[in-house]
Amino acid sequence: MNAPATSIRFFNTLTRRKETFTPIEPGKVRMYTCGPTVYDYAHIGNFRAFLFEDLLKRWLEYRGYTVTHVMNITDVDDKTIRGAKKQQIPLEQYTAHYTNAFFEDIKALNIKPANHYPKATNHIPEMIALIETLIQKGYAYKASDNSVYYAIKKFKNYGKLSHIKIQTLKKGARVKTDEYDKEEAQDFALWKAWTPEDGDVFWETPLGKGRPGWHIECSAMSMRYLGETFDIHCGGVDNIFPHHENEIAQSEAATGKKFVNYWLHNEHLLVDGKKMAKKFGNFYTLRDLLKRDFDPIAIRFLLLSTHYRAQLNFTFEGLDAARAAVERLRNFMRRLQDADGKGSGGKVAALVREAQACFSEAMDDDLNISVALGALFDFVREVNVLLDAGLVSRSEANEVAGFMQRLDGVLGVVGKMEKKEVLPKEAEELIGAREEARKARDWARADALRLKLREIGVIVEDTPQGVKWSLEKKR
Ligand SMILES: [Zn+2]
């Protein structure tokens, strides 16, 4: 394992600058990523965020860090309640379906599981405690509608992440919905008093009968598992305001400590150059694409291969190209299995060193995946030239394969390559002839044929179940 690098740099939304990454605890990274709101199947824009976070985590692990990753499941909010009501089923049943679907989807995309997937409905007491602290400290108040709101003017750093200005704020303006725009920055709901639209979704608490707002959920669950201050918090750019701004306001007002050191946000995904929306007919869940027989690993590669802070334009041509790229890597791995050349005189080792350095340097630089992949495919092309010339020895091929597997620990697209044992045509004929000889009880001929097979690297064994063959292991 590599020693933790000190040269990783991330663009921190908080400072709008690239900064050298220094974890709170040497060698360890505590990271929180906003998870799915389980009111529907996740779409490819959601998966862009989850894949960026997967790449980030895998890169930190490659660099030797132990990562504790927490991803919440938002299973109670405005959208889930609306959805359950529409289907006339209990909230829990409604969200369980989409939670299971989410786990199936991330498995298909080869996303490494987080260490914890806390559900909001399992952490109501932590949310209540946090809200009570905010009330005691004067940052929150109960309004005439019996809901508890956060008084954003009380928190002097309000706006530090999204850079919004609240000077023009109307006194007493409040917002109860979970999502709203920057222009509507105002006191937001921490605890929402029950209304008939909530149906049977409520908790009886010291704050009254009601349910939590979305923002308090992430503050409570992140601090519950990662502590009052942790290293990295991720999400899509649309989470910066109001969600993450409000998380900072809630957590920092309650603890008096810095909440998160590095905020990383991924840009939007476009489809055919347009914002993805159901009304444009360009809205895809992962399931939509899998139904059309697209390879989930090609989808993974496509969503990973654009730098996370650049807009990604999803097209079906791009998906074809991604599939071809993955296939190129897999074919390369297959070729390596058969390589048995005379040796490159150190050329292969030099190429590995160079590719490793370029890949790492690019990834350390705020996960510059485009440059890293460029280095990888240059490497594949150059080694292929040596393979064509019969210059890659068995041990060099093993070195290259080991290097490729280490990188694939980061990319997660090649997977385990099973060696396909294919019997050479000549051997098939010899085995057939040997069977004939055995049937005729011509043991001398059968043995001679066995030796002949051995010469071409095929070992035959006569077992009670019949003749078995295997290929001789190459040294
Ligand atoms: Zn969140």
PDB file of C-alpha atoms in Angstrom, residues 192-405:
ATOM      1  CA  LYS A 192     -42.491  20.975  10.493  1.00  0.00           C
ATOM      2  CA  ALA A 193     -45.667  20.911  12.527  1.00  0.00           C
ATOM      3  CA  TRP A 194     -48.109  18.278  11.328  1.00  0.00           C
ATOM      4  CA  THR A 195     -50.647  19.301   8.695  1.00  0.00           C
ATOM      5  CA  PRO A 196     -53.377  17.110   7.163  1.00  0.00           C
ATOM      6  CA  GLU A 197     -51.247  16.647   3.993  1.00  0.00           C
ATOM      7  CA  ASP A 198     -48.748  14.692   6.107  1.00  0.00           C
ATOM      8  CA  GLY A 199     -51.379  12.020   6.792  1.00  0.00           C
ATOM      9  CA  ASP A 200     -50.015   9.451   9.224  1.00  0.00           C
ATOM     10  CA  VAL A 201     -46.402  10.628   8.860  1.00  0.00           C
ATOM     11  CA  PHE A 202     -45.540  12.324  12.149  1.00  0.00           C
ATOM     12  CA  TRP A 203     -43.636  11.913  15.400  1.00  0.00           C
ATOM     13  CA  GLU A 204     -44.912  13.016  18.793  1.00  0.00           C
ATOM     14  CA  THR A 205     -41.945  14.896  20.278  1.00  0.00           C
ATOM     15  CA  PRO A 206     -41.114  17.667  22.755  1.00  0.00           C
ATOM     16  CA  LEU A 207     -41.145  19.966  19.705  1.00  0.00           C
ATOM     17  CA  GLY A 208     -44.730  18.965  19.002  1.00  0.00           C
ATOM     18  CA  LYS A 209     -46.355  16.591  16.547  1.00  0.00           C
ATOM     19  CA  GLY A 210     -44.574  16.790  13.249  1.00  0.00           C
ATOM     20  CA  ARG A 211     -41.583  15.761  11.171  1.00  0.00           C
ATOM     21  CA  PRO A 212     -38.068  17.000  10.439  1.00  0.00           C
ATOM     22  CA  GLY A 213     -37.069  19.289   7.601  1.00  0.00           C
ATOM     23  CA  TRP A 214     -34.670  17.817   5.061  1.00  0.00           C
ATOM     24  CA  HIS A 215     -31.649  19.948   6.003  1.00  0.00           C
ATOM     25  CA  ILE A 216     -31.574  19.014   9.687  1.00  0.00           C
ATOM     26  CA  GLU A 217     -31.516  15.343   8.710  1.00  0.00           C
ATOM     27  CA  CYS A 218     -28.072  15.619   7.095  1.00  0.00           C
ATOM     28  CA  SER A 219     -26.607  17.721   9.928  1.00  0.00           C
ATOM     29  CA  ALA A 220     -27.800  15.224  12.528  1.00  0.00           C
ATOM     30  CA  MET A 221     -26.751  12.073  10.685  1.00  0.00           C
ATOM     31  CA  SER A 222     -23.361  13.307   9.491  1.00  0.00           C
ATOM     32  CA  MET A 223     -22.322  14.434  12.984  1.00  0.00           C
ATOM     33  CA  ARG A 224     -23.744  11.279  14.534  1.00  0.00           C
ATOM     34  CA  TYR A 225     -21.390   9.077  12.503  1.00  0.00           C
ATOM     35  CA  LEU A 226     -18.451  11.359  11.732  1.00  0.00           C
ATOM     36  CA  GLY A 227     -18.200  13.784  14.627  1.00  0.00           C
ATOM     37  CA  GLU A 228     -18.796  17.516  14.901  1.00  0.00           C
ATOM     38  CA  THR A 229     -16.027  18.316  12.437  1.00  0.00           C
ATOM     39  CA  PHE A 230     -15.109  16.040   9.555  1.00  0.00           C
ATOM     40  CA  ASP A 231     -13.021  16.147   6.410  1.00  0.00           C
ATOM     41  CA  ILE A 232     -15.105  16.004   3.247  1.00  0.00           C
ATOM     42  CA  HIS A 233     -18.727  16.679   2.328  1.00  0.00           C
ATOM     43  CA  CYS A 234     -19.910  16.101  -1.226  1.00  0.00           C
ATOM     44  CA  GLY A 235     -22.974  16.628  -3.333  1.00  0.00           C
ATOM     45  CA  GLY A 236     -24.170  18.094  -6.597  1.00  0.00           C
ATOM     46  CA  VAL A 237     -23.875  21.842  -7.245  1.00  0.00           C
ATOM     47  CA  ASP A 238     -27.623  22.186  -6.792  1.00  0.00           C
ATOM     48  CA  ASN A 239     -27.117  21.136  -3.157  1.00  0.00           C
ATOM     49  CA  ILE A 240     -24.907  24.164  -2.374  1.00  0.00           C
ATOM     50  CA  PHE A 241     -27.988  26.275  -1.773  1.00  0.00           C
ATOM     51  CA  PRO A 242     -30.044  25.869   0.264  1.00  0.00           C
ATOM     52  CA  HIS A 243     -29.188  22.372   1.484  1.00  0.00           C
ATOM     53  CA  HIS A 244     -25.481  22.628   2.333  1.00  0.00           C
ATOM     54  CA  GLU A 245     -25.662  26.275   3.344  1.00  0.00           C
ATOM     55  CA  ASN A 246     -28.315  25.279   5.846  1.00  0.00           C
ATOM     56  CA  GLU A 247     -26.349  22.258   7.057  1.00  0.00           C
ATOM     57  CA  ILE A 248     -23.439  24.569   7.906  1.00  0.00           C
ATOM     58  CA  ALA A 249     -25.744  27.033   9.669  1.00  0.00           C
ATOM     59  CA  GLN A 250     -27.352  24.275  11.743  1.00  0.00           C
ATOM     60  CA  SER A 251     -24.208  22.377  12.664  1.00  0.00           C
ATOM     61  CA  GLU A 252     -21.870  25.282  13.331  1.00  0.00           C
ATOM     62  CA  ALA A 253     -24.425  27.227  15.369  1.00  0.00           C
ATOM     63  CA  ALA A 254     -25.058  24.144  17.504  1.00  0.00           C
ATOM     64  CA  THR A 255     -21.442  23.107  18.097  1.00  0.00           C
ATOM     65  CA  GLY A 256     -19.536  26.361  17.745  1.00  0.00           C
ATOM     66  CA  LYS A 257     -17.052  24.414  15.622  1.00  0.00           C
ATOM     67  CA  LYS A 258     -16.231  24.255  11.951  1.00  0.00           C
ATOM     68  CA  PHE A 259     -18.521  21.636  10.412  1.00  0.00           C
ATOM     69  CA  VAL A 260     -16.580  20.480   7.332  1.00  0.00           C
ATOM     70  CA  ASN A 261     -13.105  21.268   6.014  1.00  0.00           C
ATOM     71  CA  TYR A 262     -13.540  20.443   2.310  1.00  0.00           C
ATOM     72  CA  TRP A 263     -16.743  20.855   0.314  1.00  0.00           C
ATOM     73  CA  LEU A 264     -16.669  19.149  -3.097  1.00  0.00           C
ATOM     74  CA  HIS A 265     -19.491  19.605  -5.589  1.00  0.00           C
ATOM     75  CA  ASN A 266     -20.037  18.007  -8.959  1.00  0.00           C
ATOM     76  CA  GLU A 267     -21.520  19.851 -11.925  1.00  0.00           C
ATOM     77  CA  HIS A 268     -24.754  18.998 -13.699  1.00  0.00           C
ATOM     78  CA  LEU A 269     -25.315  16.347 -16.262  1.00  0.00           C
ATOM     79  CA  LEU A 270     -26.860  17.361 -19.575  1.00  0.00           C
ATOM     80  CA  VAL A 271     -28.470  14.964 -22.016  1.00  0.00           C
ATOM     81  CA  ASP A 272     -27.964  15.774 -25.702  1.00  0.00           C
ATOM     82  CA  GLY A 273     -26.834  19.228 -24.646  1.00  0.00           C
ATOM     83  CA  LYS A 274     -29.995  19.984 -22.667  1.00  0.00           C
ATOM     84  CA  LYS A 275     -30.956  19.938 -19.049  1.00  0.00           C
ATOM     85  CA  MET A 276     -32.418  16.535 -18.269  1.00  0.00           C
ATOM     86  CA  ALA A 277     -36.159  16.815 -17.673  1.00  0.00           C
ATOM     87  CA  LYS A 278     -39.156  14.583 -18.156  1.00  0.00           C
ATOM     88  CA  LYS A 279     -40.821  17.231 -20.295  1.00  0.00           C
ATOM     89  CA  PHE A 280     -37.891  17.191 -22.771  1.00  0.00           C
ATOM     90  CA  GLY A 281     -38.110  13.407 -23.159  1.00  0.00           C
ATOM     91  CA  ASN A 282     -34.429  13.095 -22.228  1.00  0.00           C
ATOM     92  CA  PHE A 283     -34.828  11.890 -18.670  1.00  0.00           C
ATOM     93  CA  TYR A 284     -33.202   8.537 -17.929  1.00  0.00           C
ATOM     94  CA  THR A 285     -33.049   6.403 -14.847  1.00  0.00           C
ATOM     95  CA  LEU A 286     -30.360   3.723 -14.761  1.00  0.00           C
ATOM     96  CA  ARG A 287     -33.172   1.213 -15.190  1.00  0.00           C
ATOM     97  CA  ASP A 288     -34.302   2.863 -18.433  1.00  0.00           C
ATOM     98  CA  LEU A 289     -30.842   2.326 -19.875  1.00  0.00           C
ATOM     99  CA  LEU A 290     -30.398  -1.221 -18.585  1.00  0.00           C
ATOM    100  CA  LYS A 291     -33.754  -2.166 -20.115  1.00  0.00           C
ATOM    101  CA  ARG A 292     -32.309  -1.046 -23.418  1.00  0.00           C
ATOM    102  CA  ASP A 293     -29.407  -3.447 -22.832  1.00  0.00           C
ATOM    103  CA  PHE A 294     -26.710  -0.897 -22.181  1.00  0.00           C
ATOM    104  CA  ASP A 295     -23.817  -2.246 -20.145  1.00  0.00           C
ATOM    105  CA  PRO A 296     -23.846  -0.651 -16.661  1.00  0.00           C
ATOM    106  CA  ILE A 297     -20.048  -0.609 -16.665  1.00  0.00           C
ATOM    107  CA  ALA A 298     -20.032   1.423 -19.885  1.00  0.00           C
ATOM    108  CA  ILE A 299     -22.439   3.834 -18.163  1.00  0.00           C
ATOM    109  CA  ARG A 300     -20.078   3.917 -15.187  1.00  0.00           C
ATOM    110  CA  PHE A 301     -17.136   4.701 -17.436  1.00  0.00           C
ATOM    111  CA  LEU A 302     -19.006   7.438 -19.292  1.00  0.00           C
ATOM    112  CA  LEU A 303     -20.177   9.171 -16.110  1.00  0.00           C
ATOM    113  CA  LEU A 304     -16.687   8.944 -14.584  1.00  0.00           C
ATOM    114  CA  SER A 305     -14.667  10.034 -17.551  1.00  0.00           C
ATOM    115  CA  THR A 306     -15.500  13.744 -17.480  1.00  0.00           C
ATOM    116  CA  HIS A 307     -13.977  15.875 -14.743  1.00  0.00           C
ATOM    117  CA  TYR A 308     -16.506  16.261 -11.951  1.00  0.00           C
ATOM    118  CA  ARG A 309     -16.459  20.067 -12.041  1.00  0.00           C
ATOM    119  CA  ALA A 310     -17.216  20.193 -15.767  1.00  0.00           C
ATOM    120  CA  GLN A 311     -20.687  19.748 -17.184  1.00  0.00           C
ATOM    121  CA  LEU A 312     -21.087  16.304 -18.647  1.00  0.00           C
ATOM    122  CA  ASN A 313     -23.075  15.888 -21.807  1.00  0.00           C
ATOM    123  CA  PHE A 314     -24.610  12.430 -21.939  1.00  0.00           C
ATOM    124  CA  THR A 315     -25.224  11.116 -25.460  1.00  0.00           C
ATOM    125  CA  PHE A 316     -25.748   7.641 -26.847  1.00  0.00           C
ATOM    126  CA  GLU A 317     -22.705   8.092 -29.087  1.00  0.00           C
ATOM    127  CA  GLY A 318     -20.747   8.852 -25.932  1.00  0.00           C
ATOM    128  CA  LEU A 319     -22.096   5.682 -24.382  1.00  0.00           C
ATOM    129  CA  ASP A 320     -20.950   3.638 -27.390  1.00  0.00           C
ATOM    130  CA  ALA A 321     -17.511   5.187 -27.142  1.00  0.00           C
ATOM    131  CA  ALA A 322     -17.412   4.381 -23.427  1.00  0.00           C
ATOM    132  CA  ARG A 323     -18.256   0.768 -24.134  1.00  0.00           C
ATOM    133  CA  ALA A 324     -15.506   0.600 -26.744  1.00  0.00           C
ATOM    134  CA  ALA A 325     -13.023   2.118 -24.279  1.00  0.00           C
ATOM    135  CA  VAL A 326     -13.863  -0.449 -21.605  1.00  0.00           C
ATOM    136  CA  GLU A 327     -13.591  -3.219 -24.187  1.00  0.00           C
ATOM    137  CA  ARG A 328     -10.161  -1.908 -25.224  1.00  0.00           C
ATOM    138  CA  LEU A 329      -8.973  -2.227 -21.632  1.00  0.00           C
ATOM    139  CA  ARG A 330     -10.413  -5.723 -21.283  1.00  0.00           C
ATOM    140  CA  ASN A 331      -8.904  -6.886 -24.568  1.00  0.00           C
ATOM    141  CA  PHE A 332      -5.579  -5.541 -23.447  1.00  0.00           C
ATOM    142  CA  MET A 333      -5.819  -7.592 -20.246  1.00  0.00           C
ATOM    143  CA  ARG A 334      -6.660 -10.691 -22.317  1.00  0.00           C
ATOM    144  CA  ARG A 335      -3.675 -10.134 -24.577  1.00  0.00           C
ATOM    145  CA  LEU A 336      -1.416  -9.863 -21.538  1.00  0.00           C
ATOM    146  CA  GLN A 337      -2.502 -13.328 -20.423  1.00  0.00           C
ATOM    147  CA  ASP A 338      -1.105 -14.817 -23.610  1.00  0.00           C
ATOM    148  CA  ALA A 339       2.075 -12.743 -23.829  1.00  0.00           C
ATOM    149  CA  ASP A 340       5.217 -14.846 -23.895  1.00  0.00           C
ATOM    150  CA  GLY A 341       7.703 -12.708 -25.813  1.00  0.00           C
ATOM    151  CA  LYS A 342      11.426 -12.389 -25.498  1.00  0.00           C
ATOM    152  CA  GLY A 343      11.447  -9.301 -23.285  1.00  0.00           C
ATOM    153  CA  SER A 344      11.601  -5.564 -23.981  1.00  0.00           C
ATOM    154  CA  GLY A 345      14.922  -4.801 -22.329  1.00  0.00           C
ATOM    155  CA  GLY A 346      13.388  -2.544 -19.681  1.00  0.00           C
ATOM    156  CA  LYS A 347      11.020  -0.680 -21.992  1.00  0.00           C
ATOM    157  CA  VAL A 348       7.910  -2.103 -20.341  1.00  0.00           C
ATOM    158  CA  ALA A 349       9.092  -1.207 -16.844  1.00  0.00           C
ATOM    159  CA  ALA A 350       9.801   2.355 -17.974  1.00  0.00           C
ATOM    160  CA  LEU A 351       6.336   2.662 -19.517  1.00  0.00           C
ATOM    161  CA  VAL A 352       4.719   1.428 -16.303  1.00  0.00           C
ATOM    162  CA  ARG A 353       6.689   3.956 -14.254  1.00  0.00           C
ATOM    163  CA  GLU A 354       5.747   6.792 -16.560  1.00  0.00           C
ATOM    164  CA  ALA A 355       2.062   5.878 -16.738  1.00  0.00           C
ATOM    165  CA  GLN A 356       1.853   5.441 -12.977  1.00  0.00           C
ATOM    166  CA  ALA A 357       3.417   8.872 -12.397  1.00  0.00           C
ATOM    167  CA  CYS A 358       1.170  10.633 -14.949  1.00  0.00           C
ATOM    168  CA  PHE A 359      -1.981   8.945 -13.686  1.00  0.00           C
ATOM    169  CA  SER A 360      -1.245   9.770 -10.047  1.00  0.00           C
ATOM    170  CA  GLU A 361      -0.192  13.329 -10.713  1.00  0.00           C
ATOM    171  CA  ALA A 362      -3.418  13.961 -12.632  1.00  0.00           C
ATOM    172  CA  MET A 363      -5.660  12.347 -10.024  1.00  0.00           C
ATOM    173  CA  ASP A 364      -3.930  14.161  -7.170  1.00  0.00           C
ATOM    174  CA  ASP A 365      -4.782  17.380  -8.984  1.00  0.00           C
ATOM    175  CA  ASP A 366      -8.459  17.581  -8.002  1.00  0.00           C
ATOM    176  CA  LEU A 367      -9.224  14.206  -9.641  1.00  0.00           C
ATOM    177  CA  ASN A 368      -8.264  15.232 -13.151  1.00  0.00           C
ATOM    178  CA  ILE A 369      -9.649  12.057 -14.657  1.00  0.00           C
ATOM    179  CA  SER A 370      -9.413  13.140 -18.317  1.00  0.00           C
ATOM    180  CA  VAL A 371      -5.641  13.538 -18.098  1.00  0.00           C
ATOM    181  CA  ALA A 372      -5.340  10.352 -16.044  1.00  0.00           C
ATOM    182  CA  LEU A 373      -7.290   8.330 -18.615  1.00  0.00           C
ATOM    183  CA  GLY A 374      -5.258   9.891 -21.393  1.00  0.00           C
ATOM    184  CA  ALA A 375      -2.101   8.572 -19.730  1.00  0.00           C
ATOM    185  CA  LEU A 376      -3.678   5.149 -19.288  1.00  0.00           C
ATOM    186  CA  PHE A 377      -4.749   4.773 -22.921  1.00  0.00           C
ATOM    187  CA  ASP A 378      -1.348   6.025 -24.175  1.00  0.00           C
ATOM    188  CA  PHE A 379       0.214   3.321 -22.050  1.00  0.00           C
ATOM    189  CA  VAL A 380      -2.094   0.642 -23.437  1.00  0.00           C
ATOM    190  CA  ARG A 381      -1.284   1.694 -26.986  1.00  0.00           C
ATOM    191  CA  GLU A 382       2.464   1.652 -26.400  1.00  0.00           C
ATOM    192  CA  VAL A 383       2.456  -1.741 -24.705  1.00  0.00           C
ATOM    193  CA  ASN A 384       0.263  -3.091 -27.507  1.00  0.00           C
ATOM    194  CA  VAL A 385       2.976  -2.103 -29.981  1.00  0.00           C
ATOM    195  CA  LEU A 386       5.503  -4.110 -27.961  1.00  0.00           C
ATOM    196  CA  LEU A 387       3.074  -7.036 -27.759  1.00  0.00           C
ATOM    197  CA  ASP A 388       2.645  -6.947 -31.552  1.00  0.00           C
ATOM    198  CA  ALA A 389       6.409  -7.198 -31.915  1.00  0.00           C
ATOM    199  CA  GLY A 390       6.569 -10.165 -29.505  1.00  0.00           C
ATOM    200  CA  LEU A 391       8.702  -8.176 -27.091  1.00  0.00           C
ATOM    201  CA  VAL A 392       6.711  -8.556 -23.864  1.00  0.00           C
ATOM    202  CA  SER A 393       7.935 -11.393 -21.683  1.00  0.00           C
ATOM    203  CA  ARG A 394       5.780 -13.378 -19.313  1.00  0.00           C
ATOM    204  CA  SER A 395       7.077 -11.546 -16.255  1.00  0.00           C
ATOM    205  CA  GLU A 396       6.708  -8.146 -17.924  1.00  0.00           C
ATOM    206  CA  ALA A 397       3.128  -9.023 -18.846  1.00  0.00           C
ATOM    207  CA  ASN A 398       2.502  -9.892 -15.210  1.00  0.00           C
ATOM    208  CA  GLU A 399       3.941  -6.561 -14.116  1.00  0.00           C
ATOM    209  CA  VAL A 400       1.681  -4.706 -16.557  1.00  0.00           C
ATOM    210  CA  ALA A 401      -1.359  -6.736 -15.485  1.00  0.00           C
ATOM    211  CA  GLY A 402      -0.656  -5.983 -11.819  1.00  0.00           C
ATOM    212  CA  PHE A 403      -0.385  -2.278 -12.606  1.00  0.00           C
ATOM    213  CA  MET A 404      -3.626  -2.360 -14.590  1.00  0.00           C
ATOM    214  CA  GLN A 405      -5.395  -4.093 -11.718  1.00  0.00           C
TER     215      GLN A 405
END
